[in-house]
Amino acid sequence: MDKLEIKNLNRNFKFGKQKVLKNINVSFLSNKIYGLFGENGAGKSTLMSIIADYNFPTSGEVLLDGENVHDNDNALSKIYYMNQNNMYPKNEKIKKIFKLTKAIYKDYDSQLQEKLVNEFKLNIKLRFDKLSTGYKSIVKIIIALCVPCKFVILDEPTLGLDARNRDIFYRELIESYSANPRTFIISTHIIEEIDKLVSDVVMIDNGKIVLNDTADNIRSKAYSVNGPIDLVSDYTKDLSVIGKEELGQYVTIDVMGSLPNKEVPSGVKITKIELQKLIVNLMNKDGANDN
Amino acid sequence: MIIKETALYKNIMKRYFLYTLIYMAILFSINILLNRMRLLENLSQIKTTYLSFIVVMICFNYYLFKLSINFGISRQSLYKVKLSLLCSIAFIVNIITFSTNLLVYFFDKKDLNSFYIGLYYGFFQNNIFDFTFMFVFGIIFTFFIFIIFNTLGTLLSLLGVVGKIICLVSIYAMFTLPLMLIGIYHDFISTDFSVINTIFSIVTGIHTSNNKCGNPINMLVTLIIIIIIMLFINYKLTKRYQIRR
Amino acid sequence: MQFDFQSPEPIFLQVSNQIEDAIFTGAFKEGTQIPSTTEISKTFQINPATVLKGMNLLVNNNLLEKQRGRGTFVTYGAQQRVINERREHFYHDYILNLINESKKLHLSKDDILELIKRGYDNG
């Protein structure tokens, strides 16, 4: 089975003074949909560009099926990075870009491309840099869904997309994933759109991985404990707290981990937290809480 | 991944080279029709413009890198594509300039402004050998120019603004400094240039002391040595490319 | 099908419950084909693997069957099986809780029976 492993990855800037990625260790397995979350500047784009060999790490390695990805045609042909940079020549027509991509990738899915062009109502005679942000994303999305790569990395795929096109994108993503299983790593700020879609969650905070687990596991381990302040605080005192909200005499404390063996005091209610709220809580926390 | 490399190669050749050729051909025809310029002057002028354009184009490395990495082409393969492009373009350009020169020669029987003819032609004392060697020399020389400019372009692409300025200033210095040193040597040390003359003869095969025909093989060897060094530097530089965000 | 994604229940469980409900009410008739995992995941933007997990629960309970090349169908007798299972749970989910709650309110067994009778008379 294909596996994309990131081992002990570090990336420093300014001669080591600025550490953007700190000892990242994470694996991406085949045929799963990963959500890569984190604040702006947390290091998501840096990580993705290093995986795709766009940039080099300061130390550490990226392995695909055990082979180092760096300068490796075989490994790189299995990875596609849909990114926010201008990768195409100026004034290039969309039609030409598609044609070139098709020539480069032997098993490019032209049928799907045609279907998507129609669904998104894309005019391929236009020039790429004359498009709106949304339509530039659409062109990139189409290519990303049609390339025959086992690992497709999507950096903010819905940037600039209106509601209708976002809906089309997710539907087509699911359809393509079902018909042709491969790994998608989606990085987005709009967590609620994909929180049911992802099977696994990886979260980066301040250059470190703070969460790396399946969505099901996380949902089963995250709880919201609500009730009078003293009772709740006592109940949660040994637990990993990720959020706290006070309202008069009452408090809601969000925790992660298994619930303690003690009996739930009367007046205290425990519910599950939604994935999105959980991630927002983690992002708001000061300092990483090692779990 | 030969497919990818070939596809990229074909795309670049078609997009830039072919269209430049067509553009130049049109320019040429228009010039003849509208200005009724003499065929030869026209050809020479077009040739120079064309060559300068090619040289400039050769310097655009970053966009080629962006295109290649986006398609999962490693830097090593990118280097191979680059070299193939340079070789092919050098070959084709050389055929064009060579034919241009021939035409000018036959139509006008003028002395060509080809430095090769002036310096080296006649060395083999056999027209066929001389001719063939001139052609081969031409290709290698064209490739030499290309690889130097491409390596320079690659280096400049990797540097920031400050780096670019320092680089260009250093190159300028590299050219003016030797001349300055020779001048100083002449004025203050000795007017005896025999050492310099000997070195010059070995490197270029041109004899400054007598009027004998120059030995093009020396120059060819020098060019090839420099090309090999440049190829190595270019490879190392290409491997260092990264996306700037 | 309706999903409440705020619910603490795992999504795959919600999927299987919703399909089971549809079998129970007869919305998905026995012997007919139900929407594919892809269709359901596309409509609600859920991970297909999650939908599949939910469906497989029902396949294991003999409420759905997969026919190769054709799709997933409701098994014959599924509706009755759901009714039987829910009757089993009725005692546990409703009756026991009722008795528990009534004890807190100090209601006797006869009080309960009165209330039940009242409920039937009114509704």
XYZ file of C-alpha atoms in Angstrom:
659
model
C 0.000 0.000 0.000
C 1.274 3.470 -0.794
C 2.330 5.526 2.148
C 3.592 9.073 2.286
C 5.800 9.529 5.327
C 7.222 12.729 6.676
C 10.085 12.104 9.064
C 11.708 14.570 11.422
C 11.035 17.438 9.090
C 12.398 20.837 10.020
C 12.335 24.039 8.045
C 14.111 27.132 9.255
C 14.447 30.570 7.758
C 16.785 33.447 8.437
C 19.712 31.224 9.394
C 17.801 29.231 11.950
C 16.210 32.141 13.737
C 12.759 31.470 12.345
C 11.575 27.882 12.715
C 8.562 27.342 10.506
C 8.330 23.555 10.831
C 9.556 21.796 13.946
C 10.266 18.082 13.885
C 7.207 17.097 11.892
C 6.407 13.393 11.903
C 3.253 12.338 10.098
C 2.138 9.647 7.673
C -0.495 9.857 4.979
C -2.000 6.521 4.033
C -3.564 5.583 0.737
C -7.189 6.191 -0.239
C -8.089 8.495 2.611
C -9.282 12.058 2.750
C -7.155 14.103 5.102
C -8.059 17.497 6.500
C -4.972 19.604 7.106
C -5.888 22.417 9.459
C -4.097 25.236 11.154
C -4.018 28.976 11.549
C -2.568 31.290 8.952
C 1.171 31.026 9.152
C 1.126 27.763 11.073
C 3.225 26.087 8.400
C 0.647 24.214 6.295
C 1.727 25.589 2.916
C 5.392 25.132 3.763
C 4.744 21.505 4.646
C 2.787 20.886 1.469
C 5.368 22.511 -0.767
C 8.124 20.437 0.810
C 6.129 17.236 0.274
C 5.789 18.094 -3.401
C 9.494 19.003 -3.630
C 8.742 22.630 -4.452
C 10.954 23.672 -1.557
C 13.630 21.930 0.481
C 13.535 21.082 4.180
C 16.329 22.188 6.470
C 16.479 18.617 7.764
C 14.365 15.483 7.668
C 12.874 13.649 4.729
C 9.727 12.907 2.793
C 9.314 9.286 1.752
C 6.835 7.785 -0.667
C 6.751 3.999 -0.361
C 10.118 4.191 1.302
C 11.739 6.232 -1.475
C 12.879 9.754 -0.838
C 10.696 12.125 -2.811
C 13.403 14.718 -3.483
C 14.405 14.911 -7.146
C 12.748 11.543 -7.711
C 10.679 11.431 -10.914
C 9.037 8.180 -9.975
C 7.788 9.463 -6.628
C 6.938 12.938 -7.879
C 4.763 11.555 -10.635
C 2.488 10.146 -7.934
C 2.072 13.448 -6.126
C 0.156 16.466 -7.343
C 0.120 19.758 -5.498
C -2.653 22.202 -6.286
C -1.238 25.424 -4.899
C -1.845 29.153 -4.796
C 1.229 30.231 -6.767
C 1.233 31.259 -10.441
C 2.574 28.141 -12.033
C 1.642 28.803 -15.632
C 3.217 31.121 -18.209
C 1.639 34.535 -18.522
C -1.134 34.956 -21.048
C -1.566 31.240 -21.401
C -4.940 30.067 -22.640
C -6.769 27.553 -20.480
C -7.222 25.275 -23.461
C -3.454 25.164 -23.937
C -2.831 24.467 -20.270
C -5.229 21.532 -20.367
C -3.643 20.250 -23.539
C -0.150 20.417 -22.080
C -1.263 18.737 -18.845
C -2.848 15.977 -20.866
C 0.369 15.484 -22.826
C 2.390 15.323 -19.635
C 0.174 12.831 -17.801
C -0.359 9.710 -19.809
C -3.502 8.630 -17.938
C -5.064 12.049 -17.590
C -8.832 11.777 -17.285
C -10.008 13.845 -20.234
C -13.568 12.654 -19.888
C -13.822 13.928 -16.360
C -12.198 17.173 -17.414
C -14.835 17.741 -20.054
C -17.596 16.968 -17.587
C -16.179 19.371 -15.019
C -15.648 22.140 -17.565
C -19.335 21.923 -18.391
C -20.480 21.696 -14.781
C -18.465 24.722 -13.726
C -19.399 26.575 -16.905
C -15.752 27.304 -17.651
C -14.862 29.046 -20.880
C -11.620 27.429 -21.927
C -10.882 29.997 -24.593
C -10.060 32.605 -21.954
C -6.582 33.365 -20.725
C -5.714 32.023 -17.321
C -4.462 35.211 -15.701
C -7.539 37.095 -16.836
C -9.783 34.874 -14.747
C -11.303 35.773 -11.395
C -9.837 34.165 -8.283
C -12.738 31.744 -8.206
C -12.297 30.582 -11.763
C -8.556 30.228 -11.345
C -9.350 27.870 -8.482
C -11.773 26.022 -10.737
C -9.131 25.448 -13.403
C -6.726 24.180 -10.763
C -9.386 21.960 -9.212
C -10.241 20.402 -12.556
C -6.627 19.561 -13.214
C -6.145 18.230 -9.691
C -9.126 15.893 -10.037
C -8.078 14.607 -13.452
C -4.398 13.831 -12.910
C -3.654 10.164 -12.287
C -1.788 10.749 -9.040
C -2.156 8.681 -5.886
C -1.656 11.642 -3.581
C -3.407 14.871 -4.431
C -2.718 17.857 -2.215
C -5.245 20.681 -2.357
C -4.289 24.034 -0.865
C -7.433 26.131 -0.336
C -9.295 24.567 -3.250
C -12.432 26.620 -2.673
C -10.737 29.997 -2.571
C -13.002 32.500 -4.286
C -15.678 29.934 -5.126
C -19.329 30.869 -4.719
C -21.683 28.543 -2.890
C -22.905 26.797 -6.012
C -19.411 25.995 -7.268
C -18.262 24.885 -3.836
C -21.114 22.415 -3.769
C -20.202 21.151 -7.241
C -16.591 20.785 -6.193
C -17.344 18.646 -3.141
C -19.778 16.479 -5.052
C -17.306 15.888 -7.831
C -14.538 15.249 -5.345
C -16.610 12.568 -3.643
C -17.656 11.062 -6.953
C -14.097 10.953 -8.233
C -12.836 9.582 -4.920
C -15.438 6.819 -4.993
C -14.803 5.886 -8.608
C -11.048 6.153 -8.370
C -9.852 5.875 -4.769
C -6.752 7.859 -3.921
C -5.520 10.084 -1.133
C -6.615 13.677 -0.871
C -4.975 16.085 1.531
C -7.158 19.153 1.791
C -6.000 22.289 3.500
C -8.685 24.854 4.145
C -9.837 27.436 6.626
C -13.498 26.657 6.062
C -13.439 23.635 8.349
C -17.189 23.139 8.546
C -17.382 22.346 4.867
C -15.193 19.311 5.077
C -15.530 18.188 8.675
C -17.815 15.315 7.659
C -15.889 14.600 4.518
C -12.486 13.923 6.014
C -11.605 10.549 7.380
C -8.478 11.814 9.113
C -7.429 15.083 10.676
C -3.952 16.595 10.901
C -3.551 19.897 12.623
C -0.498 22.115 12.707
C 0.019 24.826 15.259
C 3.088 26.985 15.310
C 5.083 24.563 13.196
C 4.230 21.448 15.182
C 1.702 18.679 14.693
C -0.812 19.025 17.521
C -3.423 16.598 16.280
C -3.081 13.564 14.040
C -5.872 11.030 14.264
C -8.881 9.634 12.466
C -11.974 11.798 12.522
C -13.961 9.030 14.198
C -11.432 8.682 17.007
C -11.368 12.384 17.626
C -15.127 12.656 17.676
C -15.342 9.797 20.146
C -12.748 11.306 22.448
C -13.915 14.889 22.604
C -16.493 15.907 25.138
C -18.232 19.028 26.294
C -18.845 19.022 30.052
C -21.457 21.494 31.178
C -22.771 22.401 34.631
C -22.013 24.312 37.840
C -18.470 25.593 37.962
C -17.239 23.675 40.992
C -18.714 20.329 39.942
C -17.434 20.565 36.401
C -13.982 21.718 37.434
C -13.680 18.874 39.862
C -14.846 16.330 37.316
C -12.461 17.530 34.650
C -9.482 18.259 36.827
C -7.314 15.457 35.453
C -8.407 15.788 31.870
C -6.855 17.529 28.909
C -8.755 20.802 28.646
C -9.061 22.436 25.279
C -11.711 25.059 25.827
C -13.635 26.820 28.520
C -16.689 29.020 28.475
C -18.215 30.566 31.559
C -21.745 31.842 31.920
C -22.496 33.031 35.442
C -22.492 30.025 37.771
C -22.179 27.642 34.903
C -19.246 26.634 32.837
C -18.702 24.517 29.767
C -15.330 22.847 29.679
C -14.281 21.050 26.494
C -11.949 18.144 27.037
C -10.145 15.510 25.042
C -9.460 11.979 26.150
C -11.311 9.201 27.929
C -13.760 10.225 30.584
C -12.737 9.473 34.170
C -14.173 6.454 35.925
C -16.005 8.496 38.488
C -19.718 9.002 38.398
C -21.044 12.012 36.615
C -22.410 14.365 39.278
C -26.051 15.307 39.008
C -26.511 18.577 37.204
C -23.510 17.978 35.015
C -24.180 17.167 31.402
C -21.723 15.596 28.977
C -22.129 15.856 25.240
C -19.870 15.264 22.259
C -18.156 18.158 20.533
C -18.384 18.725 16.835
C -15.142 18.386 14.932
C -15.193 21.960 13.778
C -15.655 23.407 17.262
C -12.930 21.139 18.499
C -10.430 22.374 15.952
C -11.302 25.988 16.587
C -10.773 25.361 20.289
C -7.396 23.833 19.616
C -6.444 26.775 17.461
C -7.399 29.183 20.208
C -5.390 27.457 22.818
C -2.168 29.090 23.836
C 0.749 26.749 23.492
C 0.539 23.194 22.258
C -0.963 20.594 24.513
C 0.867 17.364 23.841
C -1.513 14.447 23.524
C 9.775 9.613 -17.189
C 10.486 10.122 -20.841
C 6.884 10.990 -21.695
C 6.834 14.004 -19.464
C 10.178 15.288 -20.566
C 9.370 14.866 -24.244
C 5.997 16.548 -23.818
C 7.571 19.518 -22.071
C 10.341 19.735 -24.639
C 7.911 19.679 -27.528
C 5.722 22.276 -25.877
C 8.552 24.736 -25.326
C 10.027 24.190 -28.776
C 6.675 24.713 -30.376
C 5.602 27.614 -28.271
C 8.692 29.739 -28.361
C 11.026 28.578 -30.984
C 8.657 27.751 -33.773
C 6.594 30.856 -33.344
C 9.701 33.024 -33.202
C 10.847 31.495 -36.461
C 7.519 32.162 -38.098
C 7.483 35.675 -36.718
C 10.951 36.327 -38.046
C 10.090 34.904 -41.439
C 7.111 37.217 -41.651
C 9.207 40.163 -40.563
C 11.735 39.307 -43.195
C 9.162 39.096 -45.969
C 7.534 42.338 -44.907
C 10.883 44.072 -44.878
C 11.691 42.947 -48.370
C 8.314 43.925 -49.725
C 7.897 47.244 -47.984
C 11.386 48.574 -47.721
C 12.855 46.860 -50.732
C 15.990 46.434 -48.693
C 18.709 44.443 -50.224
C 18.346 40.772 -49.539
C 21.656 40.418 -47.795
C 21.452 43.403 -45.496
C 17.999 42.251 -44.593
C 19.187 38.772 -43.813
C 22.049 39.966 -41.670
C 19.838 42.294 -39.737
C 17.192 39.662 -39.134
C 19.845 37.201 -38.120
C 21.230 39.482 -35.425
C 17.812 40.356 -34.025
C 16.892 36.717 -34.034
C 19.993 35.632 -32.230
C 19.617 38.273 -29.558
C 16.026 37.231 -29.037
C 17.040 33.614 -28.655
C 19.701 34.526 -26.179
C 17.238 36.509 -24.089
C 14.718 33.701 -24.213
C 17.309 31.274 -23.040
C 17.647 33.173 -19.853
C 14.077 32.540 -18.732
C 14.617 29.688 -16.378
C 12.288 30.249 -13.474
C 9.104 29.893 -15.461
C 10.371 26.665 -16.986
C 11.093 25.378 -13.500
C 7.631 26.311 -12.249
C 6.023 24.527 -15.143
C 8.109 21.412 -14.677
C 7.740 21.075 -10.906
C 3.997 21.575 -11.174
C 3.899 18.511 -13.406
C 5.999 16.441 -11.059
C 9.153 16.651 -13.166
C 12.297 16.459 -11.053
C 15.037 19.043 -11.366
C 17.317 16.428 -12.840
C 14.879 15.775 -15.652
C 14.377 19.514 -16.044
C 18.097 19.840 -16.618
C 17.946 17.178 -19.325
C 15.048 18.976 -21.009
C 16.917 22.266 -20.833
C 19.997 20.778 -22.442
C 17.982 19.120 -25.181
C 16.327 22.441 -25.882
C 19.621 24.288 -25.982
C 21.195 21.695 -28.257
C 18.301 21.600 -30.678
C 17.982 25.368 -30.816
C 21.728 25.785 -31.240
C 21.676 23.316 -34.097
C 18.739 24.882 -35.888
C 19.917 28.442 -35.329
C 23.286 27.488 -36.652
C 21.823 26.021 -39.792
C 19.910 29.220 -40.327
C 22.898 31.509 -39.810
C 25.077 29.202 -41.824
C 22.672 29.217 -44.729
C 22.308 32.968 -44.425
C 26.041 33.347 -44.652
C 26.189 31.048 -47.661
C 23.487 32.990 -49.438
C 25.216 36.283 -48.766
C 28.456 34.827 -49.999
C 26.996 33.466 -53.179
C 24.855 36.434 -54.030
C 27.250 39.133 -53.160
C 30.613 37.479 -53.214
C 31.423 39.901 -50.452
C 33.647 39.130 -47.569
C 31.456 37.740 -44.892
C 31.472 39.314 -41.472
C 32.139 35.902 -40.039
C 35.119 35.940 -37.800
C 35.757 32.298 -38.427
C 36.483 32.858 -42.087
C 38.879 35.615 -41.285
C 40.786 33.750 -38.637
C 40.626 30.034 -39.291
C 39.453 29.247 -42.772
C 42.049 27.547 -44.838
C 43.724 25.705 -41.968
C 43.017 22.310 -43.401
C 43.897 23.478 -46.912
C 40.984 21.499 -48.203
C 37.696 23.183 -48.923
C 35.527 20.283 -47.835
C 37.334 19.816 -44.535
C 37.411 23.531 -43.890
C 33.762 23.883 -44.661
C 32.630 20.981 -42.525
C 34.832 22.054 -39.660
C 33.469 25.563 -39.912
C 29.962 24.216 -39.611
C 30.778 22.039 -36.607
C 32.649 24.883 -35.018
C 29.622 27.065 -35.564
C 27.318 24.698 -33.758
C 29.650 24.313 -30.820
C 30.199 28.029 -30.635
C 26.464 28.718 -30.695
C 25.906 26.157 -27.968
C 28.731 27.752 -26.034
C 27.006 31.121 -26.144
C 23.706 29.533 -25.144
C 25.044 27.568 -22.214
C 26.871 30.586 -20.865
C 23.785 32.752 -21.026
C 21.530 30.048 -19.681
C 23.838 29.355 -16.759
C 23.992 33.057 -16.094
C 20.209 33.238 -16.326
C 19.870 30.280 -13.969
C 22.194 31.918 -11.472
C 20.371 35.231 -11.632
C 17.011 33.477 -11.189
C 18.238 32.030 -7.940
C 19.380 35.328 -6.493
C 17.438 38.125 -4.934
C 17.673 41.701 -6.143
C 20.832 42.402 -4.181
C 22.383 39.170 -5.400
C 21.555 39.992 -9.001
C 23.274 43.378 -8.768
C 26.372 41.913 -7.146
C 26.484 39.201 -9.781
C 26.201 41.542 -12.736
C 28.757 43.935 -11.293
C 31.176 41.049 -10.733
C 30.766 39.895 -14.304
C 31.405 43.377 -15.577
C 34.493 43.527 -13.399
C 35.633 40.144 -14.684
C 35.726 41.577 -18.171
C 37.265 44.956 -17.504
C 39.717 43.826 -14.871
C 41.990 41.741 -17.124
C 42.205 44.572 -19.603
C 43.065 46.969 -16.814
C 45.693 44.587 -15.502
C 47.222 44.209 -18.930
C 47.316 47.962 -19.253
C 49.015 48.296 -15.878
C 51.412 45.539 -16.786
C 52.235 47.310 -20.021
C 52.729 50.695 -18.475
C 54.505 49.793 -15.323
C 56.142 46.451 -15.659
C 57.130 45.529 -19.117
C 56.043 45.898 -22.687
C 57.067 42.359 -23.327
C 53.884 40.500 -24.022
C 55.443 37.255 -25.069
C 54.003 35.260 -22.144
C 50.547 36.618 -22.741
C 50.925 36.042 -26.442
C 51.873 32.412 -25.901
C 48.906 31.780 -23.654
C 46.641 33.471 -26.148
C 47.968 31.307 -28.981
C 47.439 28.116 -27.059
C 43.927 28.992 -26.048
C 42.637 30.347 -29.321
C 45.013 28.940 -31.861
C 45.520 32.356 -33.376
C 49.067 33.428 -34.060
C 49.526 37.091 -33.469
C 53.152 37.112 -34.434
C 52.796 35.861 -37.962
C 50.077 35.840 -40.561
C 49.649 32.126 -40.696
C 46.121 30.807 -40.504
C 44.869 30.146 -36.999
C 44.389 26.641 -35.652
C 40.698 26.212 -34.973
C 41.204 22.996 -33.063
C 42.748 24.880 -30.151
C 39.790 27.201 -29.952
C 37.404 24.301 -30.238
C 39.058 22.506 -27.364
C 38.942 25.669 -25.265
C 35.263 26.114 -26.029
C 34.515 22.488 -25.162
C 36.376 22.749 -21.859
C 34.434 25.861 -20.931
C 31.181 24.196 -22.016
C 31.836 21.219 -19.751
C 32.521 23.504 -16.810
C 29.354 25.438 -17.550
C 27.296 22.260 -17.849
C 28.434 21.214 -14.412
C 27.695 24.592 -12.855
C 24.319 24.719 -14.587
C 23.413 21.302 -13.187
C 24.300 22.281 -9.663
C 22.357 25.509 -9.978
C 19.296 23.841 -11.485
C 19.199 21.462 -8.546
C 18.897 24.408 -6.185
C 15.701 25.852 -7.629
C 12.821 26.408 -5.237
C 9.427 28.027 -5.559
C 9.298 31.569 -4.244
C 6.065 32.502 -2.502
C -33.264 11.199 4.997
C -32.398 13.845 7.500
C -29.159 14.208 9.362
C -28.453 16.162 12.485
C -24.771 16.717 12.428
C -24.855 18.485 15.785
C -25.799 15.181 17.357
C -23.153 13.468 19.439
C -23.827 10.217 17.659
C -21.113 9.056 15.272
C -22.018 9.812 11.684
C -21.890 6.219 10.469
C -24.411 5.331 13.162
C -26.659 8.179 12.046
C -26.453 6.872 8.490
C -27.469 3.376 9.494
C -30.249 4.698 11.759
C -31.653 6.886 9.010
C -31.691 4.027 6.525
C -33.207 1.753 9.140
C -35.909 4.346 9.801
C -36.685 4.490 6.109
C -37.029 0.699 6.053
C -39.209 0.861 9.155
C -41.590 3.429 7.680
C -41.627 1.668 4.335
C -40.020 4.598 2.514
C -37.433 2.093 1.324
C -39.539 -0.863 0.274
C -38.329 -4.419 0.555
C -36.669 -5.713 -2.552
C -35.994 -2.203 -3.882
C -32.657 -0.549 -4.382
C -31.455 2.132 -1.991
C -29.222 5.053 -3.025
C -25.558 4.134 -3.428
C -22.870 5.183 -0.965
C -21.614 7.672 -3.524
C -25.045 9.234 -3.940
C -25.613 9.567 -0.212
C -22.134 10.928 0.432
C -22.475 13.423 -2.391
C -25.829 14.690 -1.177
C -24.759 15.221 2.416
C -21.037 15.690 1.801
C -20.007 12.867 4.076
C -16.973 10.679 3.600
C -17.969 7.672 1.470
C -16.150 5.312 3.805
C -18.316 6.542 6.668
C -21.480 5.946 4.669
C -20.228 2.501 3.750
C -19.559 1.721 7.395
C -23.109 2.668 8.282
C -24.525 0.567 5.469
C -22.401 -2.414 6.394
C -23.930 -2.365 9.876
C -27.302 -2.954 8.269
C -25.886 -5.573 5.916
C -24.571 -7.433 8.956
C -28.015 -7.240 10.565
C -29.518 -8.707 7.423
C -31.546 -5.596 6.622
C -29.642 -4.765 3.442
C -27.943 -6.944 0.889
C -25.355 -6.087 -1.727
C -25.889 -7.486 -5.186
C -22.732 -7.453 -7.243
C -22.897 -5.087 -10.169
C -26.397 -3.968 -9.293
C -26.335 -2.093 -6.005
C -27.644 -2.392 -2.474
C -31.163 -3.646 -1.854
C -33.500 -3.917 1.118
C -33.837 -7.583 2.088
C -37.202 -9.294 2.203
C -38.568 -9.308 5.702
C -36.373 -6.417 6.731
C -39.226 -4.233 7.854
C -40.547 -6.935 10.179
C -37.069 -7.487 11.558
C -36.775 -3.800 12.387
C -40.189 -3.801 14.054
C -39.218 -6.814 16.149
C -35.971 -5.271 17.226
C -37.610 -1.998 18.115
C -40.209 -3.789 20.187
C -37.361 -5.401 22.094
C -35.825 -2.035 22.713
C -39.120 -0.414 23.518
C -39.196 -2.131 26.872
C -35.652 -1.085 27.669
C -35.691 2.436 26.216
C -39.155 3.575 27.217
C -40.643 1.356 29.907
C -37.661 1.142 32.231
C -37.013 4.866 31.909
C -40.674 5.559 32.586
C -40.559 3.507 35.760
C -37.334 5.177 36.852
C -38.684 8.660 36.326
C -41.978 7.773 38.001
C -40.114 6.603 41.105
C -38.423 10.006 41.317
C -41.857 11.601 41.146
C -43.225 9.123 43.724
C -45.843 7.776 41.388
C -47.157 4.280 42.170
C -47.783 1.515 39.683
C -51.487 2.258 39.742
C -50.765 5.948 39.078
C -48.806 4.904 35.985
C -51.590 2.680 34.717
C -54.046 5.583 35.242
C -51.833 7.898 33.231
C -51.482 5.370 30.428
C -55.230 4.917 30.321
C -55.622 8.693 30.167
C -53.188 8.864 27.328
C -55.109 6.325 25.267
C -58.463 7.974 25.978
C -57.196 11.337 24.794
C -55.167 10.262 21.815
